[in-house]
Amino acid sequence: MLSGAPSSTESVKRGPRLNDVGVVGGGPVGWAIAWRCAQRGLRVVVHDDRPGSGASRVAAGMLSPVAEAYFGEHELTGLLVESARRWPGFAADLTEASGVDLGHRTDGTLVVGLTADDVAVAGRLWAYQQGLGLPITRLRPSALRDLEPALTTRVRGGAVAPGDHQVDPRRLVAALRTAAERAGVTLRPAHVGALSEVDARVTVVAAGCGAAPLTGLPVRPVKGQVLRLRAPGGGPPGFRHVIRGYADGEPVYLVPRDSGEVVVGATVEERADTEVTAGGVLTLLRAAVELVPELTEYELVETVAGQRPGTPDNAPILGALPGRPGVLVATGHHRHGIVLTPVTADLVTDLIVTGEPDPALAPFSPDRFGKERTWN
Ligand code: GLY
């Protein structure tokens, strides 16, 4: 067991007031760690004055280890693939424990381009992904439109990643909170301004961008603007796959839900504000309707912006915080917080319970940044 983390029986002997685990952050990663720890018999408190109001409230919920396998991110891709492998079991456990439908859908993802340039750019990535042995297959325009007739006739080429799925992040957070609270986790609805405010034997910082001031780690906000549309007539959207596209050079994704919602995302901006701009909405809508023309008829029901917790190498920061015994970090999930929730919760919970870091954590250690370690 990690230094400072006794077994739950030891903690009872030493006194009932100190919790085993204090999780800072009530997003999916924080709640999932809390739930998994409670399932292992630990007494857990989640600290957050606005649980579920961070990046997960904006996120589309794509479980995309293949379409988001980018050049130079080999270790991250391995973690994405492993977490996606765990998703079906995690979803089944969580649905049973919470009674909440997660909106987990397995229709797969189409990646498409509208111009020869779009397809050339995407084609290099598809070749890289195939070279890693990932399941992605190029398709001709006619095959793409057979799969999704709602796609524009302008589509020039694309690929299908059948194993890239989706979940509804807002439902996910509600389910995790319910499951965690049913397992005995309590919420302390207060902002944590310093780690000394957490009275637990082990503190887990799962606070997204809020981890930076608490830990000094180089987590920076990367703004993303997202839209939510609704299909007319109360029916489902006219397409079932997640569609990721390059529309005249603009990347965009469309995530259809059974409820009739379509999430359109997302800008990627090196800024710390959460304002929705006319330019952001214009860029997303233009690219979206170029890919799927029927979206012009959909109602625009929400515009929102959030902050992805970015890191210098785009990979999460997982493990013991150097120089701070009893403090663990699970943050910096950047574009992948939803897909990485199961593996993060499992690895961090095992570390708390056994005190032994799984070798899979090594590439994501908080001490990997050297001089970049301190932010501001
Ligand atoms: N993973 C999608 C995004 O960050 O926009």
mmCIF file of C-alpha atoms and ligand atoms in Angstrom:
data_model
loop_
_atom_site.group_PDB
_atom_site.id
_atom_site.type_symbol
_atom_site.label_atom_id
_atom_site.label_comp_id
_atom_site.label_asym_id
_atom_site.label_seq_id
_atom_site.Cartn_x
_atom_site.Cartn_y
_atom_site.Cartn_z
ATOM 1 C CA MET A 1 0.000 0.000 0.000
ATOM 2 C CA LEU A 2 1.235 3.492 -0.827
ATOM 3 C CA SER A 3 3.117 5.375 1.906
ATOM 4 C CA GLY A 4 0.552 7.017 4.151
ATOM 5 C CA ALA A 5 -2.263 4.726 2.993
ATOM 6 C CA PRO A 6 -3.158 2.099 5.580
ATOM 7 C CA SER A 7 -5.623 -0.698 5.005
ATOM 8 C CA SER A 8 -9.178 0.295 5.827
ATOM 9 C CA THR A 9 -9.022 -1.779 9.029
ATOM 10 C CA GLU A 10 -5.880 0.095 10.156
ATOM 11 C CA SER A 11 -7.565 3.416 9.508
ATOM 12 C CA VAL A 12 -10.481 2.405 11.713
ATOM 13 C CA LYS A 13 -8.044 1.525 14.549
ATOM 14 C CA ARG A 14 -6.223 4.851 14.264
ATOM 15 C CA GLY A 15 -9.395 6.898 14.364
ATOM 16 C CA PRO A 16 -12.479 7.427 12.280
ATOM 17 C CA ARG A 17 -11.888 11.030 11.229
ATOM 18 C CA LEU A 18 -9.033 10.735 8.746
ATOM 19 C CA ASN A 19 -10.149 9.492 5.354
ATOM 20 C CA ASP A 20 -8.131 6.961 3.403
ATOM 21 C CA VAL A 21 -8.334 8.861 0.129
ATOM 22 C CA GLY A 22 -9.179 12.478 -0.686
ATOM 23 C CA VAL A 23 -9.785 13.067 -4.388
ATOM 24 C CA VAL A 24 -9.520 16.664 -5.555
ATOM 25 C CA GLY A 25 -11.763 17.019 -8.598
ATOM 26 C CA GLY A 26 -15.272 15.773 -9.317
ATOM 27 C CA GLY A 27 -14.899 15.083 -13.030
ATOM 28 C CA PRO A 28 -14.983 11.601 -14.581
ATOM 29 C CA VAL A 29 -11.416 10.741 -13.606
ATOM 30 C CA GLY A 30 -11.895 11.860 -10.000
ATOM 31 C CA TRP A 31 -15.230 10.088 -9.531
ATOM 32 C CA ALA A 32 -13.956 6.923 -11.225
ATOM 33 C CA ILE A 33 -10.930 6.738 -8.927
ATOM 34 C CA ALA A 34 -13.172 7.400 -5.925
ATOM 35 C CA TRP A 35 -15.618 4.674 -7.008
ATOM 36 C CA ARG A 36 -12.900 2.097 -7.660
ATOM 37 C CA CYS A 37 -11.198 2.889 -4.309
ATOM 38 C CA ALA A 38 -14.512 2.575 -2.446
ATOM 39 C CA GLN A 39 -15.063 -0.801 -4.125
ATOM 40 C CA ARG A 40 -11.726 -1.864 -2.599
ATOM 41 C CA GLY A 41 -12.923 -0.951 0.898
ATOM 42 C CA LEU A 42 -11.322 2.486 1.260
ATOM 43 C CA ARG A 43 -13.062 5.488 2.801
ATOM 44 C CA VAL A 44 -13.073 8.234 0.170
ATOM 45 C CA VAL A 45 -14.058 11.899 -0.041
ATOM 46 C CA VAL A 46 -14.283 13.857 -3.306
ATOM 47 C CA HIS A 47 -13.549 17.575 -2.979
ATOM 48 C CA ASP A 48 -15.150 19.852 -5.568
ATOM 49 C CA ASP A 49 -17.322 22.939 -5.275
ATOM 50 C CA ARG A 50 -18.744 22.392 -8.801
ATOM 51 C CA PRO A 51 -18.491 18.687 -9.622
ATOM 52 C CA GLY A 52 -18.929 17.791 -13.264
ATOM 53 C CA SER A 53 -18.601 21.385 -14.455
ATOM 54 C CA GLY A 54 -15.155 21.116 -16.069
ATOM 55 C CA ALA A 55 -13.922 19.727 -19.374
ATOM 56 C CA SER A 56 -16.270 16.723 -19.250
ATOM 57 C CA ARG A 57 -19.327 18.996 -19.468
ATOM 58 C CA VAL A 58 -18.077 20.209 -22.848
ATOM 59 C CA ALA A 59 -16.530 16.958 -24.137
ATOM 60 C CA ALA A 60 -18.143 15.029 -26.985
ATOM 61 C CA GLY A 61 -17.265 11.630 -25.526
ATOM 62 C CA MET A 62 -15.489 9.996 -28.459
ATOM 63 C CA LEU A 63 -13.669 6.798 -27.502
ATOM 64 C CA SER A 64 -11.166 7.165 -30.313
ATOM 65 C CA PRO A 65 -7.877 5.359 -29.771
ATOM 66 C CA VAL A 66 -7.438 4.851 -33.513
ATOM 67 C CA ALA A 67 -8.593 8.091 -35.139
ATOM 68 C CA GLU A 68 -6.729 10.029 -32.419
ATOM 69 C CA ALA A 69 -3.453 8.088 -32.757
ATOM 70 C CA TYR A 70 -1.125 10.883 -33.858
ATOM 71 C CA PHE A 71 2.491 10.950 -35.025
ATOM 72 C CA GLY A 72 4.992 10.964 -32.175
ATOM 73 C CA GLU A 73 2.502 9.876 -29.478
ATOM 74 C CA HIS A 74 3.310 6.177 -29.363
ATOM 75 C CA GLU A 75 3.094 5.751 -25.562
ATOM 76 C CA LEU A 76 -0.141 7.715 -25.390
ATOM 77 C CA THR A 77 -1.634 5.630 -28.200
ATOM 78 C CA GLY A 78 -0.824 2.450 -26.263
ATOM 79 C CA LEU A 79 -2.659 3.799 -23.219
ATOM 80 C CA LEU A 80 -5.644 4.873 -25.345
ATOM 81 C CA VAL A 81 -5.884 1.409 -26.891
ATOM 82 C CA GLU A 82 -5.677 -0.257 -23.477
ATOM 83 C CA SER A 83 -8.337 2.000 -21.983
ATOM 84 C CA ALA A 84 -10.654 1.517 -24.974
ATOM 85 C CA ARG A 85 -10.243 -2.248 -24.485
ATOM 86 C CA ARG A 86 -11.477 -1.813 -20.901
ATOM 87 C CA TRP A 87 -14.445 0.376 -21.855
ATOM 88 C CA PRO A 88 -17.114 -2.298 -22.486
ATOM 89 C CA GLY A 89 -16.507 -3.969 -19.103
ATOM 90 C CA PHE A 90 -16.272 -0.612 -17.357
ATOM 91 C CA ALA A 91 -19.543 0.536 -18.944
ATOM 92 C CA ALA A 92 -21.314 -2.675 -17.960
ATOM 93 C CA ASP A 93 -20.079 -2.445 -14.324
ATOM 94 C CA LEU A 94 -20.980 1.205 -14.105
ATOM 95 C CA THR A 95 -24.427 0.833 -15.629
ATOM 96 C CA GLU A 96 -25.187 -1.950 -13.184
ATOM 97 C CA ALA A 97 -23.833 -0.007 -10.188
ATOM 98 C CA SER A 98 -25.569 3.261 -11.055
ATOM 99 C CA GLY A 99 -28.663 2.355 -13.052
ATOM 100 C CA VAL A 100 -27.712 5.154 -15.476
ATOM 101 C CA ASP A 101 -27.682 4.641 -19.265
ATOM 102 C CA LEU A 102 -24.285 5.988 -20.378
ATOM 103 C CA GLY A 103 -25.245 6.445 -24.023
ATOM 104 C CA HIS A 104 -22.407 4.046 -24.892
ATOM 105 C CA ARG A 105 -22.641 3.386 -28.650
ATOM 106 C CA THR A 106 -20.510 1.124 -30.802
ATOM 107 C CA ASP A 107 -21.421 2.204 -34.325
ATOM 108 C CA GLY A 108 -17.830 3.102 -35.189
ATOM 109 C CA THR A 109 -16.220 6.180 -36.701
ATOM 110 C CA LEU A 110 -15.856 7.426 -40.263
ATOM 111 C CA VAL A 111 -12.991 9.774 -41.085
ATOM 112 C CA VAL A 112 -13.562 11.647 -44.322
ATOM 113 C CA GLY A 113 -12.037 14.342 -46.509
ATOM 114 C CA LEU A 114 -13.768 16.675 -48.956
ATOM 115 C CA THR A 115 -10.842 17.683 -51.127
ATOM 116 C CA ALA A 116 -7.821 15.911 -52.565
ATOM 117 C CA ASP A 117 -5.682 17.887 -50.109
ATOM 118 C CA ASP A 118 -7.855 16.830 -47.154
ATOM 119 C CA VAL A 119 -7.570 13.185 -48.192
ATOM 120 C CA ALA A 120 -3.816 13.468 -48.746
ATOM 121 C CA VAL A 121 -3.302 14.881 -45.239
ATOM 122 C CA ALA A 122 -5.577 12.313 -43.637
ATOM 123 C CA GLY A 123 -4.088 9.515 -45.738
ATOM 124 C CA ARG A 124 -0.661 9.937 -44.166
ATOM 125 C CA LEU A 125 -2.227 9.512 -40.748
ATOM 126 C CA TRP A 126 -4.245 6.466 -41.832
ATOM 127 C CA ALA A 127 -1.063 4.848 -43.131
ATOM 128 C CA TYR A 128 0.669 5.586 -39.817
ATOM 129 C CA GLN A 129 -2.254 4.156 -37.844
ATOM 130 C CA GLN A 130 -2.355 1.045 -40.025
ATOM 131 C CA GLY A 131 1.406 0.679 -39.532
ATOM 132 C CA LEU A 132 0.771 0.486 -35.777
ATOM 133 C CA GLY A 133 -1.628 -2.390 -36.443
ATOM 134 C CA LEU A 134 -4.682 -0.323 -35.542
ATOM 135 C CA PRO A 135 -8.041 -1.183 -37.127
ATOM 136 C CA ILE A 136 -8.689 1.477 -39.761
ATOM 137 C CA THR A 137 -9.635 0.723 -43.380
ATOM 138 C CA ARG A 138 -9.693 3.122 -46.317
ATOM 139 C CA LEU A 139 -12.966 3.364 -48.195
ATOM 140 C CA ARG A 140 -13.998 4.819 -51.501
ATOM 141 C CA PRO A 141 -16.546 7.659 -51.552
ATOM 142 C CA SER A 142 -19.321 5.319 -52.715
ATOM 143 C CA ALA A 143 -18.670 2.924 -49.823
ATOM 144 C CA LEU A 144 -18.636 5.820 -47.352
ATOM 145 C CA ARG A 145 -21.994 7.051 -48.633
ATOM 146 C CA ASP A 146 -23.405 3.538 -48.548
ATOM 147 C CA LEU A 147 -22.533 3.466 -44.831
ATOM 148 C CA GLU A 148 -23.803 7.004 -44.210
ATOM 149 C CA PRO A 149 -26.081 8.381 -46.934
ATOM 150 C CA ALA A 150 -26.246 11.676 -45.015
ATOM 151 C CA LEU A 151 -22.634 12.412 -46.023
ATOM 152 C CA THR A 152 -22.186 15.068 -48.688
ATOM 153 C CA THR A 153 -21.807 13.922 -52.280
ATOM 154 C CA ARG A 154 -18.596 15.989 -52.271
ATOM 155 C CA VAL A 155 -16.778 13.419 -50.121
ATOM 156 C CA ARG A 156 -13.498 12.492 -51.861
ATOM 157 C CA GLY A 157 -12.243 9.695 -49.631
ATOM 158 C CA GLY A 158 -12.160 8.364 -46.140
ATOM 159 C CA ALA A 159 -11.688 5.482 -43.757
ATOM 160 C CA VAL A 160 -13.661 3.547 -41.179
ATOM 161 C CA ALA A 161 -12.417 2.861 -37.660
ATOM 162 C CA PRO A 162 -15.021 0.357 -36.436
ATOM 163 C CA GLY A 163 -13.579 0.135 -32.924
ATOM 164 C CA ASP A 164 -13.791 3.892 -32.194
ATOM 165 C CA HIS A 165 -16.974 4.307 -30.174
ATOM 166 C CA GLN A 166 -18.687 6.982 -28.080
ATOM 167 C CA VAL A 167 -20.328 7.678 -24.716
ATOM 168 C CA ASP A 168 -22.227 10.670 -23.331
ATOM 169 C CA PRO A 169 -19.824 12.389 -20.887
ATOM 170 C CA ARG A 170 -22.564 14.157 -18.910
ATOM 171 C CA ARG A 171 -24.309 10.844 -18.297
ATOM 172 C CA LEU A 172 -20.938 9.289 -17.489
ATOM 173 C CA VAL A 173 -20.273 11.775 -14.701
ATOM 174 C CA ALA A 174 -23.796 11.339 -13.311
ATOM 175 C CA ALA A 175 -23.355 7.559 -13.353
ATOM 176 C CA LEU A 176 -19.944 7.675 -11.698
ATOM 177 C CA ARG A 177 -21.164 9.992 -8.979
ATOM 178 C CA THR A 178 -24.178 7.768 -8.293
ATOM 179 C CA ALA A 179 -22.072 4.589 -8.245
ATOM 180 C CA ALA A 180 -19.438 6.206 -6.034
ATOM 181 C CA GLU A 181 -21.981 7.570 -3.558
ATOM 182 C CA ARG A 182 -23.744 4.181 -3.441
ATOM 183 C CA ALA A 183 -20.352 2.648 -2.633
ATOM 184 C CA GLY A 184 -19.912 5.068 0.285
ATOM 185 C CA VAL A 185 -17.984 7.973 -1.258
ATOM 186 C CA THR A 186 -18.917 11.400 0.085
ATOM 187 C CA LEU A 187 -18.674 14.789 -1.614
ATOM 188 C CA ARG A 188 -17.189 17.807 0.155
ATOM 189 C CA PRO A 189 -18.543 20.664 -1.953
ATOM 190 C CA ALA A 190 -15.706 23.120 -1.406
ATOM 191 C CA HIS A 191 -12.888 24.532 -3.493
ATOM 192 C CA VAL A 192 -9.436 23.206 -2.569
ATOM 193 C CA GLY A 193 -6.890 26.036 -2.680
ATOM 194 C CA ALA A 194 -3.986 24.050 -1.216
ATOM 195 C CA LEU A 195 -3.260 20.354 -0.741
ATOM 196 C CA SER A 196 -2.952 20.902 3.020
ATOM 197 C CA GLU A 197 -6.738 21.392 3.073
ATOM 198 C CA VAL A 198 -7.279 17.711 2.213
ATOM 199 C CA ASP A 199 -7.427 15.572 5.356
ATOM 200 C CA ALA A 200 -6.700 12.123 3.975
ATOM 201 C CA ARG A 201 -3.859 9.642 4.114
ATOM 202 C CA VAL A 202 -3.603 9.743 0.312
ATOM 203 C CA THR A 203 -4.533 12.761 -1.791
ATOM 204 C CA VAL A 204 -5.262 12.293 -5.497
ATOM 205 C CA VAL A 205 -5.182 15.461 -7.588
ATOM 206 C CA ALA A 206 -7.623 14.873 -10.448
ATOM 207 C CA ALA A 207 -8.485 18.508 -10.957
ATOM 208 C CA GLY A 208 -7.817 18.976 -14.679
ATOM 209 C CA CYS A 209 -6.307 22.416 -15.282
ATOM 210 C CA GLY A 210 -6.749 23.101 -11.559
ATOM 211 C CA ALA A 211 -3.869 20.701 -10.901
ATOM 212 C CA ALA A 212 -1.315 23.310 -12.002
ATOM 213 C CA PRO A 213 -1.617 25.710 -9.043
ATOM 214 C CA LEU A 214 -1.951 22.798 -6.590
ATOM 215 C CA THR A 215 1.082 20.842 -7.801
ATOM 216 C CA GLY A 216 3.271 23.113 -9.943
ATOM 217 C CA LEU A 217 2.968 20.591 -12.771
ATOM 218 C CA PRO A 218 2.900 21.930 -16.360
ATOM 219 C CA VAL A 219 -0.806 21.552 -17.057
ATOM 220 C CA ARG A 220 -2.145 24.325 -19.279
ATOM 221 C CA PRO A 221 -5.633 25.108 -20.533
ATOM 222 C CA VAL A 222 -6.309 24.403 -24.207
ATOM 223 C CA LYS A 223 -9.638 25.961 -25.125
ATOM 224 C CA GLY A 224 -12.234 24.034 -27.083
ATOM 225 C CA GLN A 225 -15.523 25.413 -28.400
ATOM 226 C CA VAL A 226 -18.321 22.925 -29.008
ATOM 227 C CA LEU A 227 -21.883 23.136 -30.346
ATOM 228 C CA ARG A 228 -24.888 20.954 -29.701
ATOM 229 C CA LEU A 229 -27.554 20.593 -32.397
ATOM 230 C CA ARG A 230 -30.873 18.756 -32.263
ATOM 231 C CA ALA A 231 -32.483 16.786 -35.073
ATOM 232 C CA PRO A 232 -35.877 18.077 -36.229
ATOM 233 C CA GLY A 233 -39.098 16.402 -35.203
ATOM 234 C CA GLY A 234 -37.802 14.817 -32.024
ATOM 235 C CA GLY A 235 -36.230 11.924 -33.947
ATOM 236 C CA PRO A 236 -32.669 10.618 -33.981
ATOM 237 C CA PRO A 237 -30.018 12.232 -36.194
ATOM 238 C CA GLY A 238 -29.893 11.069 -39.802
ATOM 239 C CA PHE A 239 -26.557 9.277 -39.314
ATOM 240 C CA ARG A 240 -25.253 6.796 -36.752
ATOM 241 C CA HIS A 241 -21.457 6.808 -37.050
ATOM 242 C CA VAL A 242 -19.260 9.382 -35.413
ATOM 243 C CA ILE A 243 -18.039 11.410 -38.390
ATOM 244 C CA ARG A 244 -14.663 13.098 -38.246
ATOM 245 C CA GLY A 245 -13.818 15.194 -41.207
ATOM 246 C CA TYR A 246 -11.548 17.602 -42.895
ATOM 247 C CA ALA A 247 -13.678 20.148 -44.692
ATOM 248 C CA ASP A 248 -11.387 22.315 -46.824
ATOM 249 C CA GLY A 249 -8.656 21.947 -44.229
ATOM 250 C CA GLU A 250 -10.872 22.514 -41.170
ATOM 251 C CA PRO A 251 -11.031 19.503 -38.845
ATOM 252 C CA VAL A 252 -14.422 18.842 -37.285
ATOM 253 C CA TYR A 253 -16.252 15.957 -35.637
ATOM 254 C CA LEU A 254 -19.946 15.117 -35.441
ATOM 255 C CA VAL A 255 -21.193 12.834 -32.682
ATOM 256 C CA PRO A 256 -24.824 11.658 -33.055
ATOM 257 C CA ARG A 257 -26.761 10.517 -29.992
ATOM 258 C CA ASP A 258 -29.964 8.470 -29.697
ATOM 259 C CA SER A 259 -31.604 11.482 -28.023
ATOM 260 C CA GLY A 260 -31.448 13.435 -31.284
ATOM 261 C CA GLU A 261 -28.440 15.477 -30.175
ATOM 262 C CA VAL A 262 -25.427 15.988 -32.428
ATOM 263 C CA VAL A 263 -22.261 17.311 -30.822
ATOM 264 C CA VAL A 264 -20.122 19.385 -33.183
ATOM 265 C CA GLY A 265 -16.550 19.999 -32.110
ATOM 266 C CA ALA A 266 -14.137 21.406 -31.572
ATOM 267 C CA THR A 267 -11.774 24.304 -31.797
ATOM 268 C CA VAL A 268 -8.278 23.839 -30.375
ATOM 269 C CA GLU A 269 -7.011 27.169 -29.051
ATOM 270 C CA GLU A 270 -4.018 27.965 -26.883
ATOM 271 C CA ARG A 271 -6.073 30.273 -24.690
ATOM 272 C CA ALA A 272 -7.362 30.144 -21.135
ATOM 273 C CA ASP A 273 -10.795 31.782 -21.510
ATOM 274 C CA THR A 274 -14.141 30.039 -22.047
ATOM 275 C CA GLU A 275 -15.859 32.555 -24.303
ATOM 276 C CA VAL A 276 -17.798 31.282 -27.280
ATOM 277 C CA THR A 277 -16.862 33.398 -30.288
ATOM 278 C CA ALA A 278 -18.687 34.097 -33.531
ATOM 279 C CA GLY A 279 -15.618 32.889 -35.398
ATOM 280 C CA GLY A 280 -15.508 29.616 -33.492
ATOM 281 C CA VAL A 281 -19.179 28.912 -34.129
ATOM 282 C CA LEU A 282 -18.873 29.897 -37.803
ATOM 283 C CA THR A 283 -15.874 27.625 -38.372
ATOM 284 C CA LEU A 284 -17.545 24.621 -36.736
ATOM 285 C CA LEU A 285 -20.921 25.103 -38.394
ATOM 286 C CA ARG A 286 -19.446 25.665 -41.831
ATOM 287 C CA ALA A 287 -17.346 22.512 -41.629
ATOM 288 C CA ALA A 288 -20.240 20.529 -40.138
ATOM 289 C CA VAL A 289 -22.792 21.390 -42.829
ATOM 290 C CA GLU A 290 -20.225 20.825 -45.556
ATOM 291 C CA LEU A 291 -19.819 17.253 -44.309
ATOM 292 C CA VAL A 292 -23.488 16.552 -43.558
ATOM 293 C CA PRO A 293 -25.720 19.072 -45.391
ATOM 294 C CA GLU A 294 -28.906 18.122 -43.526
ATOM 295 C CA LEU A 295 -27.440 19.717 -40.371
ATOM 296 C CA THR A 296 -28.600 23.116 -41.660
ATOM 297 C CA GLU A 297 -32.127 22.019 -40.662
ATOM 298 C CA TYR A 298 -31.142 21.110 -37.088
ATOM 299 C CA GLU A 299 -31.797 23.358 -34.116
ATOM 300 C CA LEU A 300 -28.709 24.956 -32.557
ATOM 301 C CA VAL A 301 -29.384 24.287 -28.867
ATOM 302 C CA GLU A 302 -26.092 24.978 -27.113
ATOM 303 C CA THR A 303 -22.772 26.697 -27.604
ATOM 304 C CA VAL A 304 -20.147 26.080 -24.963
ATOM 305 C CA ALA A 305 -16.396 26.260 -24.422
ATOM 306 C CA GLY A 306 -14.129 24.439 -22.017
ATOM 307 C CA GLN A 307 -10.502 23.949 -21.125
ATOM 308 C CA ARG A 308 -8.674 20.716 -21.939
ATOM 309 C CA PRO A 309 -5.859 20.068 -19.465
ATOM 310 C CA GLY A 310 -2.877 20.003 -21.835
ATOM 311 C CA THR A 311 0.665 18.866 -21.060
ATOM 312 C CA PRO A 312 3.998 19.379 -22.864
ATOM 313 C CA ASP A 313 3.766 15.972 -24.564
ATOM 314 C CA ASN A 314 -0.070 15.771 -24.786
ATOM 315 C CA ALA A 315 -0.082 12.721 -22.485
ATOM 316 C CA PRO A 316 -1.603 12.511 -19.000
ATOM 317 C CA ILE A 317 0.333 12.826 -15.768
ATOM 318 C CA LEU A 318 -0.232 9.787 -13.556
ATOM 319 C CA GLY A 319 1.537 8.736 -10.387
ATOM 320 C CA ALA A 320 3.234 9.947 -7.233
ATOM 321 C CA LEU A 321 4.082 13.649 -7.020
ATOM 322 C CA PRO A 322 7.824 13.954 -6.369
ATOM 323 C CA GLY A 323 8.683 15.397 -2.959
ATOM 324 C CA ARG A 324 5.107 15.074 -1.685
ATOM 325 C CA PRO A 325 4.615 11.722 0.104
ATOM 326 C CA GLY A 326 1.025 10.577 -0.033
ATOM 327 C CA VAL A 327 0.116 12.803 -3.012
ATOM 328 C CA LEU A 328 -0.788 11.251 -6.367
ATOM 329 C CA VAL A 329 -1.681 12.986 -9.591
ATOM 330 C CA ALA A 330 -4.160 11.926 -12.281
ATOM 331 C CA THR A 331 -4.482 14.876 -14.625
ATOM 332 C CA GLY A 332 -3.372 16.287 -17.980
ATOM 333 C CA HIS A 333 -5.680 14.053 -20.027
ATOM 334 C CA HIS A 334 -5.926 16.798 -22.665
ATOM 335 C CA ARG A 335 -8.095 15.478 -25.557
ATOM 336 C CA HIS A 336 -8.599 12.033 -24.051
ATOM 337 C CA GLY A 337 -10.168 12.348 -20.601
ATOM 338 C CA ILE A 338 -13.254 10.282 -21.376
ATOM 339 C CA VAL A 339 -11.560 7.396 -23.162
ATOM 340 C CA LEU A 340 -8.783 7.275 -20.541
ATOM 341 C CA THR A 341 -11.105 7.212 -17.532
ATOM 342 C CA PRO A 342 -11.198 3.397 -17.029
ATOM 343 C CA VAL A 343 -7.473 2.749 -17.276
ATOM 344 C CA THR A 344 -6.624 5.808 -15.177
ATOM 345 C CA ALA A 345 -8.996 4.725 -12.413
ATOM 346 C CA ASP A 346 -7.703 1.150 -12.419
ATOM 347 C CA LEU A 347 -3.991 2.048 -12.421
ATOM 348 C CA VAL A 348 -4.307 4.769 -9.781
ATOM 349 C CA THR A 349 -6.506 2.623 -7.533
ATOM 350 C CA ASP A 350 -4.031 -0.266 -7.775
ATOM 351 C CA LEU A 351 -1.202 2.108 -6.887
ATOM 352 C CA ILE A 352 -3.088 3.322 -3.816
ATOM 353 C CA VAL A 353 -3.980 -0.194 -2.684
ATOM 354 C CA THR A 354 -0.673 -1.963 -3.408
ATOM 355 C CA GLY A 355 1.869 0.874 -3.230
ATOM 356 C CA GLU A 356 3.424 -0.586 -6.401
ATOM 357 C CA PRO A 357 3.203 1.399 -9.644
ATOM 358 C CA ASP A 358 2.130 -0.725 -12.585
ATOM 359 C CA PRO A 359 4.823 -0.589 -15.317
ATOM 360 C CA ALA A 360 2.161 0.928 -17.595
ATOM 361 C CA LEU A 361 2.405 4.118 -15.515
ATOM 362 C CA ALA A 362 6.113 4.669 -16.215
ATOM 363 C CA PRO A 363 5.780 6.809 -19.390
ATOM 364 C CA PHE A 364 3.286 9.105 -17.656
ATOM 365 C CA SER A 365 5.236 9.844 -14.487
ATOM 366 C CA PRO A 366 4.924 13.351 -12.981
ATOM 367 C CA ASP A 367 8.734 13.656 -12.902
ATOM 368 C CA ARG A 368 9.225 13.299 -16.686
ATOM 369 C CA PHE A 369 9.261 16.995 -17.565
ATOM 370 C CA GLY A 370 12.543 18.141 -16.058
ATOM 371 C CA LYS A 371 12.827 21.924 -16.257
ATOM 372 C CA GLU A 372 9.339 22.161 -17.679
ATOM 373 C CA ARG A 373 7.988 20.726 -14.463
ATOM 374 C CA THR A 374 7.148 24.068 -12.942
ATOM 375 C CA TRP A 375 4.338 26.035 -14.488
ATOM 376 C CA ASN A 376 4.458 29.847 -14.104
HETATM 377 N N1 GLY B 1 -10.979 14.590 -28.203
HETATM 378 C C1 GLY B 1 -11.664 15.623 -28.831
HETATM 379 C C2 GLY B 1 -11.296 16.986 -28.448
HETATM 380 O O1 GLY B 1 -10.482 17.194 -27.567
HETATM 381 O O2 GLY B 1 -11.783 17.911 -29.034
#
